[in-house]
Coordinates of C-alpha atoms in Angstrom, one line a residue:
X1 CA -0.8 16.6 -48.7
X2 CA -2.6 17.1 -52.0
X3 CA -5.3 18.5 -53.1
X4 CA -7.3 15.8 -53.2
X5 CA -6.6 13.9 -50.0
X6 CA -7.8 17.7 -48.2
X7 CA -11.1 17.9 -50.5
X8 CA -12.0 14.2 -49.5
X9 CA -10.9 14.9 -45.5
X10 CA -13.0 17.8 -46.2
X11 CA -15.9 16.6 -47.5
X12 CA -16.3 13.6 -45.1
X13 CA -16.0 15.6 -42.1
X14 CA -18.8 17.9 -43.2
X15 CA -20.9 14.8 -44.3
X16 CA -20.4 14.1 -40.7
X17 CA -21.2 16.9 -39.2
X18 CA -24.2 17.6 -41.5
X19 CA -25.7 13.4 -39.9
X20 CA -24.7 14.8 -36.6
X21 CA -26.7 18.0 -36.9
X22 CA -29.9 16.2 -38.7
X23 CA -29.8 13.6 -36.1
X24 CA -29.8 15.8 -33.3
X25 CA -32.0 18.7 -34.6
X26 CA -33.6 17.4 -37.6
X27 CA -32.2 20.1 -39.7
X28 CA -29.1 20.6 -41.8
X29 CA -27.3 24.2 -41.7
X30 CA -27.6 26.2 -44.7
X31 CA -23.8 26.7 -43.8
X32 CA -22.7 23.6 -43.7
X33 CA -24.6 23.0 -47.6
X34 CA -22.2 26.4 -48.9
X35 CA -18.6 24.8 -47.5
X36 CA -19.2 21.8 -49.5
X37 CA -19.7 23.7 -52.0
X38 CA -17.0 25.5 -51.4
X39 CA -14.8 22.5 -50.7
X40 CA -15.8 21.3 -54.5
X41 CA -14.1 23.9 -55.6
X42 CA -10.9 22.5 -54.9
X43 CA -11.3 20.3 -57.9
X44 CA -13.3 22.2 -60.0
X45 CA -14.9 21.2 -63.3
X46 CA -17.3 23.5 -64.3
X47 CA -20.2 20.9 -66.9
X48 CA -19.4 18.4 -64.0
X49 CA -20.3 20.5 -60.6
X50 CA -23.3 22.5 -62.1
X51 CA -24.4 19.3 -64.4
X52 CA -24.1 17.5 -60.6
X53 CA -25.5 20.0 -58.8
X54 CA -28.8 20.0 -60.7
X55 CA -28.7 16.5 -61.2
X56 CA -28.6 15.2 -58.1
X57 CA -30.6 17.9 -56.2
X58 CA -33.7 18.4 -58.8
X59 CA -35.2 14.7 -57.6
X60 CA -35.0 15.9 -54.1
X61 CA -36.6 19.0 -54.9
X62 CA -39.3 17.5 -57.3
X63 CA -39.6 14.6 -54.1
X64 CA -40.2 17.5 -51.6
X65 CA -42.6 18.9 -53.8
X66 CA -44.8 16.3 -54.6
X67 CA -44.6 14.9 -51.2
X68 CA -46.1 18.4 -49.3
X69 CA -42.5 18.6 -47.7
X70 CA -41.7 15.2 -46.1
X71 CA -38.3 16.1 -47.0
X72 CA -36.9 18.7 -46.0
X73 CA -34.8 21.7 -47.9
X74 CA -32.1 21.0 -46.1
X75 CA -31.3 17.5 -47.8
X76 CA -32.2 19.0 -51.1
X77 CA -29.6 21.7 -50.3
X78 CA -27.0 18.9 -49.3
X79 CA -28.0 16.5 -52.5
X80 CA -26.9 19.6 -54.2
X81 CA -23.6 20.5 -53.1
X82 CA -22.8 16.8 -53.0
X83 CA -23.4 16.7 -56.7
X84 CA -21.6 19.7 -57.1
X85 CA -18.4 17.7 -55.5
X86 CA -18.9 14.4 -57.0
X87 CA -20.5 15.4 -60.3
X88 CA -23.9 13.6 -61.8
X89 CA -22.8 9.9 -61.7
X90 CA -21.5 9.9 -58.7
X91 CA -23.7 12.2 -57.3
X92 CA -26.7 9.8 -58.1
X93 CA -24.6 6.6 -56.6
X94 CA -24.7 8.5 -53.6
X95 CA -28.3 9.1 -54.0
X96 CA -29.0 5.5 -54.5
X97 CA -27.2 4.2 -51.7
X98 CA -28.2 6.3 -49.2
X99 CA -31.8 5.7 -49.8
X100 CA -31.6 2.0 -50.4
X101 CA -29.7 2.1 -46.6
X102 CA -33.0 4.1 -45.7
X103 CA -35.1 1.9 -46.7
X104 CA -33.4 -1.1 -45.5
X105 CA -33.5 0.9 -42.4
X106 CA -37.1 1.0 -42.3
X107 CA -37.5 -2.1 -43.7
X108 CA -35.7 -4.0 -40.2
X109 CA -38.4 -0.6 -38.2
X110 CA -41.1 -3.1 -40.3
X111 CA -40.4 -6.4 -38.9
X112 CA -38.9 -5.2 -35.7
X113 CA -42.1 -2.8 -34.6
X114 CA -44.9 -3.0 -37.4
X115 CA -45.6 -1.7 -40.6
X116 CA -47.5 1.0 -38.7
X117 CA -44.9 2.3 -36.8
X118 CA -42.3 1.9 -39.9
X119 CA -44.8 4.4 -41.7
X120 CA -45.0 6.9 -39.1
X121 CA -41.6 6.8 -38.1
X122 CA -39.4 10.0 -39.6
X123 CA -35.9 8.7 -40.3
X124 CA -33.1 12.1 -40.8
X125 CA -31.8 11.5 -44.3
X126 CA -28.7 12.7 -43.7
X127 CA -26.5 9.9 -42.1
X128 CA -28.0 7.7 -44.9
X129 CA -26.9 10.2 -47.8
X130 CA -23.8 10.7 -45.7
X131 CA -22.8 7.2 -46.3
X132 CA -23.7 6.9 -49.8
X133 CA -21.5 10.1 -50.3
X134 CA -18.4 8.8 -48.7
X135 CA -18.6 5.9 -50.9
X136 CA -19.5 7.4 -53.8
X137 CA -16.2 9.9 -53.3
X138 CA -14.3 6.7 -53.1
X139 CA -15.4 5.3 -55.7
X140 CA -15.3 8.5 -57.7
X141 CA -11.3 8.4 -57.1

């Protein structure tokens, strides 16, 4: 098996897991944030994981800011170490898939319940970004 067939088993399952614990809890282990990046450093380019890293988890940051924390530090943490595995570009596909699927997600709350109840529904981030990762590492390779 090489090395990159274990990084992208790797890094699916603990985009997995990381959906399955924000689903259920809401939150996303610090843990789980260190083994991916841990896991990108089975392919290690150093401009491309810490370009990637900050790349891809500064808007998350900037978006908790500015939003009084409607997102939560653990998807900032896991936008981060997901950049650090797929690098900037890819990083940011991953970004812009998963929240288009969010917001196609709450687009179908809309016209199913309301605008209302679209609004004040809280969707985890996590399964969406999960998505947009996996295809993003495919795509990357």
């Amino acid at each position: 098996m090489s090395i990159l067939s274990v990084e992208a088993i790797c890094f699916i399952l603990l985009l997995l897991l990381a959906s399955i614990c924000d689903l259920r809890t809401r939150q996303i282990p610090n843990s789980l944030s260190l083994v991916i990046v841990i896991v990108g450093l089975l392919n290690f380019s150093p401009f491309t994981a810490l370009s990637g890293l900050l790349i891809t988890g500064l808007p998350y940051l900037l978006a908790a800011i500015f939003t009084r924390g409607k997102i939560g530090g653990g998807d900032i943490k896991l936008m981060a170490a997901c950049g650090f595995v797929l690098g900037p570009i890819y990083g940011t596909l991953q970004s812009i898939l998963g929240l288009v699927l969010v917001l196609l997600f709450a687009v179908a709350i809309s016209f199913r319940f309301g605008f209302q109840a679209a609004k004040q529904t809280t969707l985890p981030l996590a399964p969406f970004l999960a998505v947009g990762g996996i295809v993003a590492f495919i795509l990357s390779h």
